[in-house]
Structures are given as C-alpha cells and as structure tokens.
C-alpha cells in the first residue's frame, strides 16, 4: 500500500511541468463529532499541499491531527494521519468557491487512560466539501463539512463527522513575462490589402492567440480591434464567457477600416491594438495589447479570383457620380423612345469618357497582359485615379467605365481575357427575348440576362467599334468567365476612393449627343434593319412593328400595329402617338382600349399621363 501511495504522488508531481504550475496550501481546523458511545466532541487540524491541474482538479499530500475523548473510561485518543488527497473544484461565480474532496492514507493512534496506555495504526479515509469566498486569487476562506473513518484490520475503529473552517493559499511557480493579464501572439497568413477594407469586417486579417496568464479565470471576455485613424471604430472580433488561467483562445481579428486606410500608398506596417475587456473577480477591466499588421499599398491586387476586382468598381465615389451624371444626363434629353436604354446610356458613357481625352496607357511596371495570369501583386487604379490622370491600362479603363455605368443605375459585369478587358452592360433583356432587339452576334447572354460586351482594347475607337469587337471576341468560341458585378459585390463589396485631384474636364454636351447619335444610327441601320427584314419575311407583324418603334420609324410602326387589332396593339399605338406628341390621337386609342377592358393597367396609366400632358 505504501508503494502505491508513493507511486501516485510521484506521478502527480512529474505531470506538473506539462500543465499549470499552480499549487495550493490548505489549513483546516475543525470540530469532530464521533459516533461512538460516550464519545465527546473533539477537535482536529489538517494541513494539505495540493497541485492544481486543469483548473478543476487537485492532487496532493495531507497530514493531520485529531483528538477526542471517551468520557466514561477517561480514554484520550490522539490520532496522527498522513496520506494522499484529491479534489474537484469550481467557481460558479467570480468569488464563490465550491469543492468536493477525498483523502486516503495511514494513521497512528495513541490511547491514554488511567488504566492503560496503548498505540496502534491503520488506514483512514476522509470525504468533505467546501463552500468558500475568494478574497483574492491567492486566498480563499471556506466552510468545511465532512466525514472521516479510521479503520483497523478492515473494521471501523472510529468514525466522525466534522465541520471546520479552511484557509486556502494559492501560489504559482510561473512568472509573468507581461505586465498585463494576457499574452498575445498575432499571425497573418498574408498581408492586408486596402482595397479589401470593407471585406475585413467579415473576413479576418489574421488570428490572435490570447493566453490568460493571470492568477485566476477571467469572465465575460470581449476582444475588439482598432488601429487609430485607420479604423472608423472598434470592431468586436470575439467574446467568451470564461477563460481559465493559463488557457488560450484563438481569435479571428476583424477590422472596420476608415477612408484613411486607402491613403496607404506604399507597402508597410500599421500598428493596431487588441482591446480586451473582461471581468476579473467581479471587477470590470480593460487591457490593450499592441499588434502589427503587414499592409500592401492601396492599389495592390492579386489575380487569384477575378471577381475580387469588383472591389475597385465603385458607384458611390462623389467625383465619379458627378462625371457620370453629367455625361449620361446629356443623353436623357436625347433618349430615343423604344430603343434599349442601357445601350444608349452605355454609348453616352463610353463616348463621353473618350471625348474627355481619356486614353489607353500600358502600365509599364505591372502591365495587364503580363499580370492577368500571374500570382504576382498587380497595381490597379481606382476609377477616380484613372479619371484624374486621364489614362489607364485595359483593366483600369474597364473599372472606370463600369463605375460610371453603375453610378447611373446600369448593371455591369466583366470578362478578364489575357489580352483584353471586356465590360458587360446589362440590357435587362431576358435571354429568351434577346433576338427581338439584337441579331445575336452583337450580344452574349447567361442564364439571367443579355449583355452588351465593350472591349477596352478598342476604347479609343468609340462605342460601336468597342461593342462589335467585344461581341466578336466573346462569340468566337473562346472560353471565358462572366463576373456579374452585383453578385461579386455580395462577397467583395466596393471601396470608395475619393479626394483625388486630376485634370479631367467634362466634354461638350453637343459632342456627346453627336457621338451617341452616330452609335445609335449604326445600331438602327445594321442590327435593327436586319431584324426588320427578318420579321417581315417571317410575317411577324408584332415584332416588326416593335422594331420600327425602336428605329424611330413611327408611321411604319402604326401601320403594322393597325393590322393586329388587339388591345395590346392599341396600347402600343397610343405610346407611338405620345412619342410623336399627338396626344389627342393617343387619348383616343386609350379610350378604345378602356371601352373594351376598363381595368387595363397600361391604358389607365397612359390616360393619366396624357391627361397631365394636355392639362385636362
């Protein structure tokens, strides 16, 4: 038995270096209430030395003395004991201590009476519980209650419940390497990119390992990140209900970056802070730990996911909004009724930027054609930078065009090819009906919409050349991936880069209108004319009339609609009369529709519009 006790003790001490180096010394004076006949109340004291393992388990050694008396025989019992102890403990609240303990070992007894003096020995066990108050991490005072049994040759010799008061002193061999209650180790898998500043609210910059090096557990732990002027506010990264002493947690570090982050024009480092708020023994505390971020310059980008380029496409930049509003606003008064409006607005944007003398310029340091399929860090211009310096590589021009279109409410996408960057304009036409307005070789489509492709390689040659070249390339049978900007924004939100000053000046409105008219005339004379010929040969009166409307051939359209003699055709005729400003004829057509169908929505809406126009 002695060998087993020694072996268990050694195992406990050997395991200490691998766990928390925490120890506790406990002194417990107590009152004994022996169960034997004529036994009087006695007293005792126990001292224990424990190793604290796992923040809930203690193993150790104990020694004690107990004294009681059998009154009738005037026998005094003095007991000396020693053995192994083990216990489980828990802090349900910061200062409330609960534990359950047991011990087992050997004892020797001295019996002293007037008639006889005798000695003996045997085995004993004790079980007891404690309820205490933790004054400091190092000192706990507890009320103790339990039961002890002393045996001789397997039979109980003396049994006694007991109560007492226990003073527990905690101490550690670990020395703090930090002045605070935590040690922090921060690791980044890769450098931070300013263009992803919005993304870092949901995607971690890196991971911080936070270790509690205090002398007690911490509760209600909250970890936030801030980086001075580079962040708009503290961003909470994680929270934990409890972190035991010498335990670690891995925390993803998120950030709410400010616009200052986009002013980081060179590779470098940013000093950040992890703000750790917590409760320590019921007291609210805050600790700040410094970490360092590796940061790339604001134009950095890696082509490992083309969709990530959507971060640069921003419709909210004030200067881009102003330029797009001026250019596209010029086309509003020149808009051709019936013709696809995204086509007309994209023509205005392309021609307006071209007429402002924005030009293609190959990036000499990180050219698009070399870096497109590279894992090296590319340098991409924000739309305002391209607008300001009046030039850019294929991708830079495409980002500017897409940003201007998006700022005016025109949806975009893009295709990044090895030797071209093609902006896609959402025509809002479902793929099944694209051949009602386009010949098919001048557009592409996916499952959701029909796109007008605009080649940035031919940007300087104008809208028509850019559109036909883009369609030719994408319809040539090559493999390509369409990136829908709105879908990409769900994961890669746009970043607003503003405040850059350049030499851009708005072009002449007359020049924009002239260039757009040339582009739409080409569309009418080539594609719409080809569609009209096709529908005429097929005898498709409805589509032929619609094509005439898009071509501005209103009288021809009216003649075709008259052949149909349907409420739908009459509504269309009313629209054509409205385009021609023949409001009385339009009103008569709507009345004709309502006479047959009084709930016709198109006719009712049209009547309200006509009534407002003619002032009735």
CSV table of N, CA, C and O in Angstrom, one decimal, residues 146-250:
chain,number,residue,atom,x,y,z
A,146,UNK,N,-17.6,17.3,6.6
A,146,UNK,CA,-17.3,16.0,6.0
A,146,UNK,C,-17.4,14.9,7.0
A,146,UNK,O,-18.0,15.0,8.1
A,147,UNK,N,-16.8,13.8,6.6
A,147,UNK,CA,-16.9,12.6,7.4
A,147,UNK,C,-15.5,11.9,7.3
A,147,UNK,O,-14.9,11.8,6.2
A,148,UNK,N,-15.0,11.4,8.4
A,148,UNK,CA,-13.8,10.6,8.5
A,148,UNK,C,-14.0,9.3,9.1
A,148,UNK,O,-14.8,9.1,10.0
A,149,UNK,N,-13.2,8.3,8.7
A,149,UNK,CA,-13.3,7.0,9.2
A,149,UNK,C,-11.9,6.4,9.4
A,149,UNK,O,-11.0,6.4,8.5
A,150,UNK,N,-11.6,5.9,10.6
A,150,UNK,CA,-10.3,5.3,10.9
A,150,UNK,C,-10.5,3.8,11.1
A,150,UNK,O,-11.4,3.4,11.9
A,151,UNK,N,-9.8,3.0,10.4
A,151,UNK,CA,-10.0,1.5,10.4
A,151,UNK,C,-8.8,0.8,11.0
A,151,UNK,O,-7.7,1.2,10.8
A,152,UNK,N,-9.1,-0.4,11.6
A,152,UNK,CA,-8.1,-1.3,12.0
A,152,UNK,C,-8.5,-2.7,11.5
A,152,UNK,O,-9.6,-3.2,11.7
A,153,UNK,N,-7.6,-3.3,10.7
A,153,UNK,CA,-7.8,-4.6,10.1
A,153,UNK,C,-9.1,-4.7,9.4
A,153,UNK,O,-9.9,-5.7,9.5
A,154,UNK,N,-9.5,-3.7,8.6
A,154,UNK,CA,-10.6,-3.7,7.8
A,154,UNK,C,-11.9,-3.3,8.5
A,154,UNK,O,-13.0,-3.2,7.8
A,155,UNK,N,-11.9,-3.1,9.8
A,155,UNK,CA,-13.1,-2.7,10.5
A,155,UNK,C,-12.9,-1.3,11.0
A,155,UNK,O,-11.8,-0.9,11.3
A,156,UNK,N,-14.1,-0.6,11.1
A,156,UNK,CA,-14.1,0.7,11.5
A,156,UNK,C,-13.7,0.8,13.0
A,156,UNK,O,-14.4,0.1,13.8
A,157,UNK,N,-12.8,1.7,13.3
A,157,UNK,CA,-12.4,1.9,14.7
A,157,UNK,C,-13.0,3.1,15.3
A,157,UNK,O,-13.6,3.2,16.4
A,158,UNK,N,-13.0,4.2,14.5
A,158,UNK,CA,-13.5,5.5,14.9
A,158,UNK,C,-14.1,6.2,13.7
A,158,UNK,O,-13.4,6.5,12.8
A,159,UNK,N,-15.4,6.6,13.8
A,159,UNK,CA,-16.0,7.4,12.7
A,159,UNK,C,-16.4,8.7,13.3
A,159,UNK,O,-16.9,8.8,14.4
A,160,UNK,N,-16.3,9.7,12.4
A,160,UNK,CA,-16.6,11.0,13.0
A,160,UNK,C,-17.0,12.0,11.9
A,160,UNK,O,-16.2,12.3,11.0
A,161,UNK,N,-18.2,12.6,11.9
A,161,UNK,CA,-18.5,13.8,11.1
A,161,UNK,C,-17.7,14.9,11.6
A,161,UNK,O,-17.3,14.9,12.8
A,162,UNK,N,-17.4,15.9,10.8
A,162,UNK,CA,-16.6,17.1,11.3
A,162,UNK,C,-17.1,18.3,10.5
A,162,UNK,O,-17.5,18.2,9.4
A,163,UNK,N,-16.9,19.4,11.1
A,163,UNK,CA,-17.1,20.7,10.5
A,163,UNK,C,-15.8,21.6,10.8
A,163,UNK,O,-15.2,21.4,11.8
A,164,UNK,N,-15.5,22.5,9.9
A,164,UNK,CA,-14.4,23.4,10.2
A,164,UNK,C,-14.3,24.6,9.3
A,164,UNK,O,-15.3,24.9,8.6
A,165,UNK,N,-13.3,25.3,9.4
A,165,UNK,CA,-13.0,26.5,8.6
A,165,UNK,C,-11.7,26.3,7.9
A,165,UNK,O,-10.7,26.0,8.6
A,166,UNK,N,-11.7,26.5,6.6
A,166,UNK,CA,-10.5,26.2,5.8
A,166,UNK,C,-9.9,27.4,5.2
A,166,UNK,O,-10.6,28.2,4.6
A,167,UNK,N,-8.6,27.6,5.4
A,167,UNK,CA,-7.9,28.7,4.7
A,167,UNK,C,-7.0,28.2,3.6
A,167,UNK,O,-6.1,27.3,3.9
A,168,UNK,N,-7.3,28.6,2.4
A,168,UNK,CA,-6.6,28.0,1.2
A,168,UNK,C,-5.7,29.1,0.6
A,168,UNK,O,-6.2,30.2,0.3
A,169,UNK,N,-4.4,28.8,0.4
A,169,UNK,CA,-3.5,29.8,-0.1
A,169,UNK,C,-3.0,29.2,-1.5
A,169,UNK,O,-2.4,28.2,-1.5
A,170,UNK,N,-3.2,30.0,-2.5
A,170,UNK,CA,-2.8,29.6,-3.9
A,170,UNK,C,-1.5,30.3,-4.3
A,170,UNK,O,-1.3,31.5,-4.0
A,171,UNK,N,-0.6,29.6,-4.9
A,171,UNK,CA,0.6,30.3,-5.4
A,171,UNK,C,1.1,29.5,-6.7
A,171,UNK,O,0.7,28.4,-6.9
A,172,UNK,N,2.0,30.1,-7.4
A,172,UNK,CA,2.4,29.6,-8.7
A,172,UNK,C,3.9,29.8,-8.9
A,172,UNK,O,4.5,30.7,-8.4
A,173,UNK,N,4.5,28.8,-9.6
A,173,UNK,CA,6.0,29.0,-9.9
A,173,UNK,C,6.1,29.7,-11.2
A,173,UNK,O,7.2,30.1,-11.6
A,174,UNK,N,5.0,29.9,-12.0
A,174,UNK,CA,5.1,30.6,-13.2
A,174,UNK,C,5.3,32.1,-13.0
A,174,UNK,O,4.7,32.7,-12.1
A,175,UNK,N,6.2,32.7,-13.8
A,175,UNK,CA,6.5,34.1,-13.7
A,175,UNK,C,6.0,34.8,-14.9
A,175,UNK,O,6.2,34.3,-16.0
A,176,UNK,N,5.2,35.9,-14.8
A,176,UNK,CA,4.7,36.6,-15.9
A,176,UNK,C,5.8,37.2,-16.7
A,176,UNK,O,6.8,37.8,-16.2
A,177,UNK,N,5.6,37.1,-18.1
A,177,UNK,CA,6.5,37.8,-19.0
A,177,UNK,C,5.9,39.1,-19.5
A,177,UNK,O,6.4,39.8,-20.3
A,178,UNK,N,4.7,39.4,-19.0
A,178,UNK,CA,4.0,40.6,-19.4
A,178,UNK,C,3.4,41.3,-18.1
A,178,UNK,O,3.2,40.6,-17.1
A,179,UNK,N,3.2,42.6,-18.2
A,179,UNK,CA,2.7,43.3,-17.1
A,179,UNK,C,1.2,43.1,-17.0
A,179,UNK,O,0.6,43.3,-15.9
A,180,UNK,N,0.5,42.7,-18.0
A,180,UNK,CA,-0.9,42.5,-18.0
A,180,UNK,C,-1.3,41.1,-17.7
A,180,UNK,O,-0.5,40.3,-17.2
A,181,UNK,N,-2.6,40.9,-17.9
A,181,UNK,CA,-3.2,39.5,-17.5
A,181,UNK,C,-3.2,38.6,-18.7
A,181,UNK,O,-3.7,37.5,-18.6
A,182,UNK,N,-2.7,39.1,-19.9
A,182,UNK,CA,-2.8,38.3,-21.1
A,182,UNK,C,-1.5,38.4,-21.9
A,182,UNK,O,-0.8,39.4,-21.9
A,183,UNK,N,-1.2,37.3,-22.6
A,183,UNK,CA,-0.1,37.4,-23.6
A,183,UNK,C,-0.8,37.1,-24.9
A,183,UNK,O,-1.7,36.4,-25.0
A,184,UNK,N,-0.3,37.8,-26.0
A,184,UNK,CA,-0.9,37.8,-27.3
A,184,UNK,C,0.1,37.5,-28.3
A,184,UNK,O,1.2,38.1,-28.4
A,185,UNK,N,-0.3,36.6,-29.2
A,185,UNK,CA,0.6,36.3,-30.4
A,185,UNK,C,-0.3,36.4,-31.6
A,185,UNK,O,-1.3,35.7,-31.7
A,186,UNK,N,0.1,37.3,-32.5
A,186,UNK,CA,-0.7,37.5,-33.7
A,186,UNK,C,0.0,37.1,-35.0
A,186,UNK,O,1.2,37.3,-35.1
A,187,UNK,N,-0.8,36.4,-35.8
A,187,UNK,CA,-0.2,35.9,-37.1
A,187,UNK,C,-1.1,36.2,-38.2
A,187,UNK,O,-2.3,36.1,-38.2
A,188,UNK,N,-0.5,36.7,-39.3
A,188,UNK,CA,-1.2,36.9,-40.6
A,188,UNK,C,-0.8,35.9,-41.6
A,188,UNK,O,0.4,35.6,-41.8
A,189,UNK,N,-1.8,35.3,-42.3
A,189,UNK,CA,-1.4,34.4,-43.4
A,189,UNK,C,-0.9,35.1,-44.6
A,189,UNK,O,0.0,34.6,-45.3
A,190,UNK,N,-1.4,36.3,-44.8
A,190,UNK,CA,-0.9,37.2,-45.9
A,190,UNK,C,-1.1,38.6,-45.5
A,190,UNK,O,-1.8,38.9,-44.5
A,191,UNK,N,-0.5,39.5,-46.3
A,191,UNK,CA,-0.6,40.9,-46.0
A,191,UNK,C,-2.0,41.4,-46.2
A,191,UNK,O,-2.8,40.8,-46.9
A,192,UNK,N,-2.3,42.5,-45.6
A,192,UNK,CA,-3.7,43.1,-45.8
A,192,UNK,C,-3.6,44.0,-47.0
A,192,UNK,O,-2.7,44.7,-47.2
A,193,UNK,N,-4.8,44.0,-47.7
A,193,UNK,CA,-4.9,44.8,-48.9
A,193,UNK,C,-6.0,45.9,-48.7
A,193,UNK,O,-7.1,45.6,-48.4
A,194,UNK,N,-5.6,47.2,-48.8
A,194,UNK,CA,-6.6,48.3,-48.5
A,194,UNK,C,-7.8,48.1,-49.4
A,194,UNK,O,-8.9,48.5,-48.9
A,195,UNK,N,-7.7,47.6,-50.6
A,195,UNK,CA,-8.9,47.5,-51.5
A,195,UNK,C,-10.0,46.6,-50.8
A,195,UNK,O,-11.2,46.7,-51.2
A,196,UNK,N,-9.5,45.7,-49.9
A,196,UNK,CA,-10.5,44.8,-49.3
A,196,UNK,C,-10.9,45.3,-47.9
A,196,UNK,O,-11.4,44.6,-47.1
A,197,UNK,N,-10.8,46.6,-47.7
A,197,UNK,CA,-11.1,47.2,-46.4
A,197,UNK,C,-12.5,46.9,-45.9
A,197,UNK,O,-12.7,46.6,-44.7
A,198,UNK,N,-13.5,46.9,-46.8
A,198,UNK,CA,-14.8,46.6,-46.4
A,198,UNK,C,-15.0,45.1,-46.1
A,198,UNK,O,-15.7,44.7,-45.2
A,199,UNK,N,-14.2,44.3,-46.8
A,199,UNK,CA,-14.3,42.9,-46.7
A,199,UNK,C,-13.8,42.4,-45.3
A,199,UNK,O,-14.3,41.4,-44.7
A,200,UNK,N,-12.9,43.2,-44.7
A,200,UNK,CA,-12.3,42.8,-43.4
A,200,UNK,C,-13.2,42.9,-42.3
A,200,UNK,O,-12.9,42.5,-41.1
A,201,UNK,N,-14.4,43.4,-42.5
A,201,UNK,CA,-15.4,43.4,-41.4
A,201,UNK,C,-15.9,41.9,-41.2
A,201,UNK,O,-16.5,41.6,-40.2
A,202,UNK,N,-15.8,41.1,-42.3
A,202,UNK,CA,-16.3,39.7,-42.2
A,202,UNK,C,-15.2,38.7,-42.4
A,202,UNK,O,-15.4,37.5,-41.9
A,203,UNK,N,-14.1,39.1,-43.0
A,203,UNK,CA,-13.0,38.1,-43.3
A,203,UNK,C,-11.8,38.6,-42.4
A,203,UNK,O,-11.4,39.8,-42.4
A,204,UNK,N,-11.3,37.7,-41.6
A,204,UNK,CA,-10.2,38.1,-40.7
A,204,UNK,C,-8.9,38.5,-41.3
A,204,UNK,O,-8.5,38.0,-42.4
A,205,UNK,N,-8.3,39.5,-40.7
A,205,UNK,CA,-7.0,40.0,-41.1
A,205,UNK,C,-5.9,38.9,-40.8
A,205,UNK,O,-4.9,38.8,-41.4
A,206,UNK,N,-6.2,38.2,-39.7
A,206,UNK,CA,-5.3,37.2,-39.2
A,206,UNK,C,-5.9,36.7,-37.9
A,206,UNK,O,-7.1,36.9,-37.6
A,207,UNK,N,-5.1,35.9,-37.2
A,207,UNK,CA,-5.6,35.3,-36.0
A,207,UNK,C,-4.7,35.6,-34.8
A,207,UNK,O,-3.4,35.5,-34.9
A,208,UNK,N,-5.3,36.0,-33.7
A,208,UNK,CA,-4.5,36.3,-32.4
A,208,UNK,C,-4.8,35.1,-31.4
A,208,UNK,O,-5.9,34.8,-31.2
A,209,UNK,N,-3.7,34.6,-30.9
A,209,UNK,CA,-3.8,33.6,-29.8
A,209,UNK,C,-3.7,34.4,-28.5
A,209,UNK,O,-2.6,35.0,-28.2
A,210,UNK,N,-4.7,34.4,-27.7
A,210,UNK,CA,-4.8,35.1,-26.4
A,210,UNK,C,-4.7,34.1,-25.3
A,210,UNK,O,-5.5,33.3,-25.2
A,211,UNK,N,-3.7,34.3,-24.4
A,211,UNK,CA,-3.5,33.4,-23.3
A,211,UNK,C,-3.7,34.2,-22.0
A,211,UNK,O,-3.2,35.3,-21.8
A,212,UNK,N,-4.5,33.6,-21.1
A,212,UNK,CA,-4.7,34.1,-19.8
A,212,UNK,C,-3.5,33.8,-18.9
A,212,UNK,O,-3.4,32.6,-18.5
A,213,UNK,N,-2.7,34.7,-18.5
A,213,UNK,CA,-1.6,34.5,-17.7
A,213,UNK,C,-1.8,35.0,-16.3
A,213,UNK,O,-0.8,35.2,-15.5
A,214,UNK,N,-3.1,35.4,-15.9
A,214,UNK,CA,-3.3,35.9,-14.6
A,214,UNK,C,-3.4,34.7,-13.6
A,214,UNK,O,-3.3,33.6,-14.0
A,215,UNK,N,-3.7,35.0,-12.4
A,215,UNK,CA,-3.8,34.0,-11.3
A,215,UNK,C,-5.2,33.5,-11.1
A,215,UNK,O,-5.4,32.8,-10.2
A,216,UNK,N,-6.1,33.9,-12.0
A,216,UNK,CA,-7.5,33.4,-11.8
A,216,UNK,C,-8.1,33.4,-13.2
A,216,UNK,O,-7.6,34.0,-14.2
A,217,UNK,N,-9.3,32.8,-13.3
A,217,UNK,CA,-10.0,32.8,-14.6
A,217,UNK,C,-10.6,34.3,-14.8
A,217,UNK,O,-10.8,35.0,-13.9
A,218,UNK,N,-10.8,34.6,-16.1
A,218,UNK,CA,-11.4,35.9,-16.4
A,218,UNK,C,-12.8,35.5,-17.1
A,218,UNK,O,-12.9,34.5,-17.7
A,219,UNK,N,-13.7,36.4,-16.9
A,219,UNK,CA,-15.1,36.2,-17.4
A,219,UNK,C,-15.6,37.3,-18.3
A,219,UNK,O,-15.0,38.4,-18.3
A,220,UNK,N,-16.6,37.0,-19.0
A,220,UNK,CA,-17.2,38.0,-19.9
A,220,UNK,C,-16.2,38.7,-20.8
A,220,UNK,O,-16.1,39.9,-20.8
A,221,UNK,N,-15.4,37.9,-21.4
A,221,UNK,CA,-14.2,38.4,-22.2
A,221,UNK,C,-14.7,38.9,-23.6
A,221,UNK,O,-15.3,38.1,-24.3
A,222,UNK,N,-14.3,40.1,-24.0
A,222,UNK,CA,-14.6,40.7,-25.3
A,222,UNK,C,-13.3,41.2,-25.9
A,222,UNK,O,-12.6,41.9,-25.2
A,223,UNK,N,-13.1,40.8,-27.2
A,223,UNK,CA,-11.9,41.2,-27.9
A,223,UNK,C,-12.3,42.1,-29.1
A,223,UNK,O,-13.1,41.6,-29.9
A,224,UNK,N,-11.7,43.3,-29.2
A,224,UNK,CA,-12.0,44.2,-30.3
A,224,UNK,C,-10.7,44.6,-30.9
A,224,UNK,O,-9.6,44.5,-30.3
A,225,UNK,N,-10.8,45.2,-32.1
A,225,UNK,CA,-9.6,45.7,-32.8
A,225,UNK,C,-9.8,47.1,-33.2
A,225,UNK,O,-10.9,47.5,-33.7
A,226,UNK,N,-8.7,47.9,-33.1
A,226,UNK,CA,-8.7,49.3,-33.6
A,226,UNK,C,-7.3,49.6,-34.0
A,226,UNK,O,-6.3,49.0,-33.6
A,227,UNK,N,-7.2,50.6,-34.9
A,227,UNK,CA,-5.9,51.0,-35.4
A,227,UNK,C,-5.8,52.5,-35.7
A,227,UNK,O,-5.5,52.9,-36.8
A,228,UNK,N,-6.2,53.2,-34.6
A,228,UNK,CA,-6.1,54.7,-34.7
A,228,UNK,C,-6.9,55.3,-35.8
A,228,UNK,O,-8.1,54.9,-36.1
A,229,UNK,N,-6.3,56.2,-36.6
A,229,UNK,CA,-7.0,56.8,-37.7
A,229,UNK,C,-7.4,55.9,-38.8
A,229,UNK,O,-8.2,56.2,-39.7
A,230,UNK,N,-6.7,54.7,-38.9
A,230,UNK,CA,-7.0,53.8,-40.0
A,230,UNK,C,-8.3,53.0,-39.8
A,230,UNK,O,-8.8,52.4,-40.7
A,231,UNK,N,-8.9,53.1,-38.6
A,231,UNK,CA,-10.2,52.4,-38.4
A,231,UNK,C,-11.3,53.5,-38.0
A,231,UNK,O,-11.0,54.4,-37.3
A,232,UNK,N,-12.5,53.2,-38.4
A,232,UNK,CA,-13.6,54.1,-38.1
A,232,UNK,C,-14.1,53.9,-36.7
A,232,UNK,O,-14.7,54.8,-36.1
A,233,UNK,N,-14.0,52.7,-36.2
A,233,UNK,CA,-14.5,52.3,-34.9
A,233,UNK,C,-13.9,51.0,-34.5
A,233,UNK,O,-13.3,50.3,-35.3
A,234,UNK,N,-14.0,50.7,-33.2
A,234,UNK,CA,-13.6,49.4,-32.7
A,234,UNK,C,-14.5,48.3,-33.3
A,234,UNK,O,-15.7,48.5,-33.4
A,235,UNK,N,-13.9,47.3,-33.7
A,235,UNK,CA,-14.6,46.2,-34.3
A,235,UNK,C,-14.5,45.0,-33.4
A,235,UNK,O,-13.4,44.5,-33.1
A,236,UNK,N,-15.6,44.5,-32.8
A,236,UNK,CA,-15.6,43.3,-32.0
A,236,UNK,C,-15.2,42.1,-32.8
A,236,UNK,O,-15.9,41.8,-33.8
A,237,UNK,N,-14.3,41.4,-32.3
A,237,UNK,CA,-13.8,40.2,-33.0
A,237,UNK,C,-14.4,38.9,-32.4
A,237,UNK,O,-14.7,37.9,-33.2
A,238,UNK,N,-14.5,38.8,-31.1
A,238,UNK,CA,-15.0,37.6,-30.5
A,238,UNK,C,-15.3,37.9,-29.0
A,238,UNK,O,-14.9,38.9,-28.4
A,239,UNK,N,-16.1,37.0,-28.4
A,239,UNK,CA,-16.4,37.1,-27.0
A,239,UNK,C,-16.4,35.7,-26.4
A,239,UNK,O,-16.8,34.7,-27.1
A,240,UNK,N,-16.1,35.6,-25.1
A,240,UNK,CA,-16.1,34.3,-24.4
A,240,UNK,C,-16.6,34.5,-23.0
A,240,UNK,O,-16.4,35.5,-22.4
A,241,UNK,N,-17.4,33.5,-22.6
A,241,UNK,CA,-18.0,33.6,-21.2
A,241,UNK,C,-16.9,33.5,-20.1
A,241,UNK,O,-17.0,34.1,-19.1
A,242,UNK,N,-15.9,32.6,-20.4
A,242,UNK,CA,-14.9,32.4,-19.4
A,242,UNK,C,-13.6,31.9,-20.0
A,242,UNK,O,-13.7,31.2,-21.1
A,243,UNK,N,-12.5,32.3,-19.5
A,243,UNK,CA,-11.2,31.9,-20.0
A,243,UNK,C,-10.4,31.5,-18.7
A,243,UNK,O,-10.0,32.5,-18.0
A,244,UNK,N,-10.1,30.3,-18.5
A,244,UNK,CA,-9.4,29.9,-17.3
A,244,UNK,C,-7.9,30.3,-17.4
A,244,UNK,O,-7.4,30.5,-18.5
A,245,UNK,N,-7.3,30.3,-16.2
A,245,UNK,CA,-5.9,30.7,-16.2
A,245,UNK,C,-5.0,29.7,-17.0
A,245,UNK,O,-5.3,28.5,-17.0
A,246,UNK,N,-4.1,30.3,-17.6
A,246,UNK,CA,-3.1,29.6,-18.5
A,246,UNK,C,-3.8,28.9,-19.6
A,246,UNK,O,-3.1,28.0,-20.3
A,247,UNK,N,-5.0,29.2,-19.9
A,247,UNK,CA,-5.7,28.7,-21.1
A,247,UNK,C,-5.6,29.7,-22.2
A,247,UNK,O,-5.5,30.9,-22.0
A,248,UNK,N,-5.7,29.2,-23.5
A,248,UNK,CA,-5.6,30.1,-24.7
A,248,UNK,C,-6.8,30.0,-25.5
A,248,UNK,O,-7.5,28.9,-25.6
A,249,UNK,N,-7.1,31.0,-26.3
A,249,UNK,CA,-8.2,31.0,-27.3
A,249,UNK,C,-7.6,31.7,-28.5
A,249,UNK,O,-6.8,32.6,-28.5
A,250,UNK,N,-8.1,31.2,-29.7
A,250,UNK,CA,-7.7,31.8,-31.0
A,250,UNK,C,-8.8,32.7,-31.4
A,250,UNK,O,-10.0,32.3,-31.5
